[in-house]
PDB file of C-alpha atoms in Angstrom:
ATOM      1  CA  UNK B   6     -22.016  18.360   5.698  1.00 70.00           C
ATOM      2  CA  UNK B   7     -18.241  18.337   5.220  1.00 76.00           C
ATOM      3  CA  UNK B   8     -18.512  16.347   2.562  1.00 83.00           C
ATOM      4  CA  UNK B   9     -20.520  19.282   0.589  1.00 81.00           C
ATOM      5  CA  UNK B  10     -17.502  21.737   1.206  1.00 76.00           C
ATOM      6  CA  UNK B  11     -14.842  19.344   0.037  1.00 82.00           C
ATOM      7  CA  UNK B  12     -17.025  18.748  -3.446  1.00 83.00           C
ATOM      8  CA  UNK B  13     -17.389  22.628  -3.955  1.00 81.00           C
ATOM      9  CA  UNK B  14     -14.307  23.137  -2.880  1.00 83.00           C
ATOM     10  CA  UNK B  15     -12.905  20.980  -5.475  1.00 85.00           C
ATOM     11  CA  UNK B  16     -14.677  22.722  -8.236  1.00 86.00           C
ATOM     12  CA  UNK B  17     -13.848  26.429  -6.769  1.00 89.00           C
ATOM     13  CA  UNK B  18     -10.643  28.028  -6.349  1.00 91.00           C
ATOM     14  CA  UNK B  19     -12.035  31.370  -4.187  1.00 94.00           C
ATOM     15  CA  UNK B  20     -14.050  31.244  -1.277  1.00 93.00           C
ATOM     16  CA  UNK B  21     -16.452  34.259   0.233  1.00 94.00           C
ATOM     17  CA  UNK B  22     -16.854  33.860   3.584  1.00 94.00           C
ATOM     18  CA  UNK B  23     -19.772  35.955   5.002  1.00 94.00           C
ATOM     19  CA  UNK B  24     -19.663  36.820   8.459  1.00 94.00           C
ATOM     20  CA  UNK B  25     -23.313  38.094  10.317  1.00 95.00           C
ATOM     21  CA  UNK B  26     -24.843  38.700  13.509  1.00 95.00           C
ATOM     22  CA  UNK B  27     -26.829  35.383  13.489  1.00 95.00           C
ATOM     23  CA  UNK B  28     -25.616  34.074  16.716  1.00 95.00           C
ATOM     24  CA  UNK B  29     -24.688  35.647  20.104  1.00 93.00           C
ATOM     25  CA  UNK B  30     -21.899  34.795  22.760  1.00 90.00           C
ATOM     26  CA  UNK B  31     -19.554  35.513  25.426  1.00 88.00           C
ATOM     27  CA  UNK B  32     -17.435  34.884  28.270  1.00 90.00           C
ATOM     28  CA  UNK B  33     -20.630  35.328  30.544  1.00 95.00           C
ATOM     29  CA  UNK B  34     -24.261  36.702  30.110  1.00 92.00           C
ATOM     30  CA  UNK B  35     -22.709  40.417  31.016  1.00 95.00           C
ATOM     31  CA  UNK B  36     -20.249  39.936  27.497  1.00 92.00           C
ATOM     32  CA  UNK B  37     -22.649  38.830  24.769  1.00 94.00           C
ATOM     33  CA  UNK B  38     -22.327  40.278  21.328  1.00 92.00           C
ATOM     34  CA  UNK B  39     -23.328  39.562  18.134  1.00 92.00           C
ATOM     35  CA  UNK B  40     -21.051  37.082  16.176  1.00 92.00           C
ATOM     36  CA  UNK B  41     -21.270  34.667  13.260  1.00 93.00           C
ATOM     37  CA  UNK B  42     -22.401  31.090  14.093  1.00 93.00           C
ATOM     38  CA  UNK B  43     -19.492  28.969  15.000  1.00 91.00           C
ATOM     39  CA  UNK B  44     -20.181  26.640  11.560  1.00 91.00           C
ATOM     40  CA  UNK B  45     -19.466  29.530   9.583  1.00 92.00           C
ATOM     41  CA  UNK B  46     -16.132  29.961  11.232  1.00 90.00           C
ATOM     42  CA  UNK B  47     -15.201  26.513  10.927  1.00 90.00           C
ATOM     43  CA  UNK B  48     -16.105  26.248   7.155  1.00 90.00           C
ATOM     44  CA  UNK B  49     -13.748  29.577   7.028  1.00 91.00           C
ATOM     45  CA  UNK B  50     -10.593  27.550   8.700  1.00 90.00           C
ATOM     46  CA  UNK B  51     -11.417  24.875   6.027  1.00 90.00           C
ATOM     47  CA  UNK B  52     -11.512  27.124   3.360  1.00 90.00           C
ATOM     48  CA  UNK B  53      -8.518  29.039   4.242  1.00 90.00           C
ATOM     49  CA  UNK B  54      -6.633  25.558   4.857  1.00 90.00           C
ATOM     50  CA  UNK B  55      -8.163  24.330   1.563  1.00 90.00           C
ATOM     51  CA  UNK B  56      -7.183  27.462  -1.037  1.00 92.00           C
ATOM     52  CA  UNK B  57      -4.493  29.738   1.304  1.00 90.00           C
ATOM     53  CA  UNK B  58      -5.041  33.175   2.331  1.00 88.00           C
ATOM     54  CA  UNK B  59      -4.803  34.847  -1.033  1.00 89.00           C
ATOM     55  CA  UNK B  60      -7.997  33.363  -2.377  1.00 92.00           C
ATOM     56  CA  UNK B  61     -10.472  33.992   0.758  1.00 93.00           C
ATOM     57  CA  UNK B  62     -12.449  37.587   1.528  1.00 93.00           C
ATOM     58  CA  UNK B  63     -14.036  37.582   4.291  1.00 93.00           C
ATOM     59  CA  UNK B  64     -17.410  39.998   4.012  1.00 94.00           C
ATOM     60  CA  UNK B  65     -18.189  40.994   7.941  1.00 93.00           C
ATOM     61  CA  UNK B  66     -21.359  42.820   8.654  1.00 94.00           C
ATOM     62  CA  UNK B  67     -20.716  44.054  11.973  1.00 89.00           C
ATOM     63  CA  UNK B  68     -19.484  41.124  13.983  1.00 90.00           C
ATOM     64  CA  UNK B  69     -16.293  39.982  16.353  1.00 81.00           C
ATOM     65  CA  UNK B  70     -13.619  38.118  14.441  1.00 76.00           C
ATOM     66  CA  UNK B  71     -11.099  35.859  15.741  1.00 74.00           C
ATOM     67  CA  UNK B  72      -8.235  38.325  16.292  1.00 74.00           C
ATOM     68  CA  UNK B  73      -5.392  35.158  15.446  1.00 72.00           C
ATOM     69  CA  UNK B  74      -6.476  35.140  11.472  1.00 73.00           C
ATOM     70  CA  UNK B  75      -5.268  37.068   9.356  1.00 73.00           C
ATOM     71  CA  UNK B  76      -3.602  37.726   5.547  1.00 76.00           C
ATOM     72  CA  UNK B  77      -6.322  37.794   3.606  1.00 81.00           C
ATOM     73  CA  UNK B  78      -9.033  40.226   2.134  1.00 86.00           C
ATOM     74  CA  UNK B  79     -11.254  41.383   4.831  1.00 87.00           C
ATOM     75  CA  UNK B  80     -14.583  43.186   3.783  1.00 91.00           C
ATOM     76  CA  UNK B  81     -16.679  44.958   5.718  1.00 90.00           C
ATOM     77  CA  UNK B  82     -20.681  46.204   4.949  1.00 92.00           C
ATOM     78  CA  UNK B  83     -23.269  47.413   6.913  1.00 93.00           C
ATOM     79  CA  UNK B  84     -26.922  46.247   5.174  1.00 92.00           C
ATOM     80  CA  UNK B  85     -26.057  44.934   1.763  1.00 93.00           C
ATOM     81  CA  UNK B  86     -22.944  42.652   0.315  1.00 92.00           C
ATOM     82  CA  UNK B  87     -24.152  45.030  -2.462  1.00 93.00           C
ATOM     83  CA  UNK B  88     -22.286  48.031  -1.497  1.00 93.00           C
ATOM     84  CA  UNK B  89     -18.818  46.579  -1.351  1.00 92.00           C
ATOM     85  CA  UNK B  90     -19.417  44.891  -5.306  1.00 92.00           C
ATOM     86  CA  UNK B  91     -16.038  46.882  -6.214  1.00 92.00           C
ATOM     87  CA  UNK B  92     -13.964  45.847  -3.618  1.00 93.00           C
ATOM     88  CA  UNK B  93     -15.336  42.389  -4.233  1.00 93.00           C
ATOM     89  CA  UNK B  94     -14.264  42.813  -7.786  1.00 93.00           C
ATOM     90  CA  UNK B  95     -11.105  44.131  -6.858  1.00 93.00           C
ATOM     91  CA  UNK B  96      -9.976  41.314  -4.646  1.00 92.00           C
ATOM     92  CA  UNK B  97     -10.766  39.055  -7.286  1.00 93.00           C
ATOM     93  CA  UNK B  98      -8.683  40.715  -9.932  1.00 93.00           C
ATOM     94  CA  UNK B  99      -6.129  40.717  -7.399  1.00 91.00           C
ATOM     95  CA  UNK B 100      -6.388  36.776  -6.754  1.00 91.00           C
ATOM     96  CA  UNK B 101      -5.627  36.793 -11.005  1.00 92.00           C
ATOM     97  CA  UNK B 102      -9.525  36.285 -12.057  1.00 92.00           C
ATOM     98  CA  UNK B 103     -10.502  38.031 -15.142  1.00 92.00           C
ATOM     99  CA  UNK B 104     -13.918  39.862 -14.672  1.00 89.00           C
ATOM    100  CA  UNK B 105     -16.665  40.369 -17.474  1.00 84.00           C
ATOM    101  CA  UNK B 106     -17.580  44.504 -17.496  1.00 72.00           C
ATOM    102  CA  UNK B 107     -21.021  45.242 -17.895  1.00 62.00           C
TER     103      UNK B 107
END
């Protein structure tokens, strides 16, 4: 599965990271909360370690984040990556991509 990241990554130079509620944990049964499955968060330190903090956003619908990351664009939505497509746009421009207006 690695593997798969380091080819992409190799032909990509900005990562999205999308964080949801499809996992749950905690110190004990009585602290459970929603959180993105642990794979996702690796494949984050791998991108961040791959392209540097400037060219990751992270897109978070509602979950815990490790509180030791931080420095780059941080997203956050509630149903729909759809209603943060600006600030998407925005972070890009600000990474130096040139966007196509529709």
């Amino acid at each position: 599965m690695i593997e798969k990241f380091e080819d992409h990554a190799s032909e990509s130079g900005y990562a999205f990271i999308l964080l949801t509620p499809d996992d749950i944990g905690g110190k004990d049964k009585d602290s459970l909360k929603p959180r993105a499955r642990q794979n996702v968060i690796f494949e984050m330190g791998f991108f961040i370690g791959k392209f540097g903090r400037n060219r990751i956003c992270v897109l978070n619908k509602g979950v815990e984040f490790p509180s030791d990351i931080h420095g780059f664009a941080y997203v956050e939505f509630n149903e729909s990556v759809q209603e943060c497509i600006m600030k998407i746009n925005q972070e890009l421009t600000n990474a130096g991509y040139k966007l196509k207006s529709e």
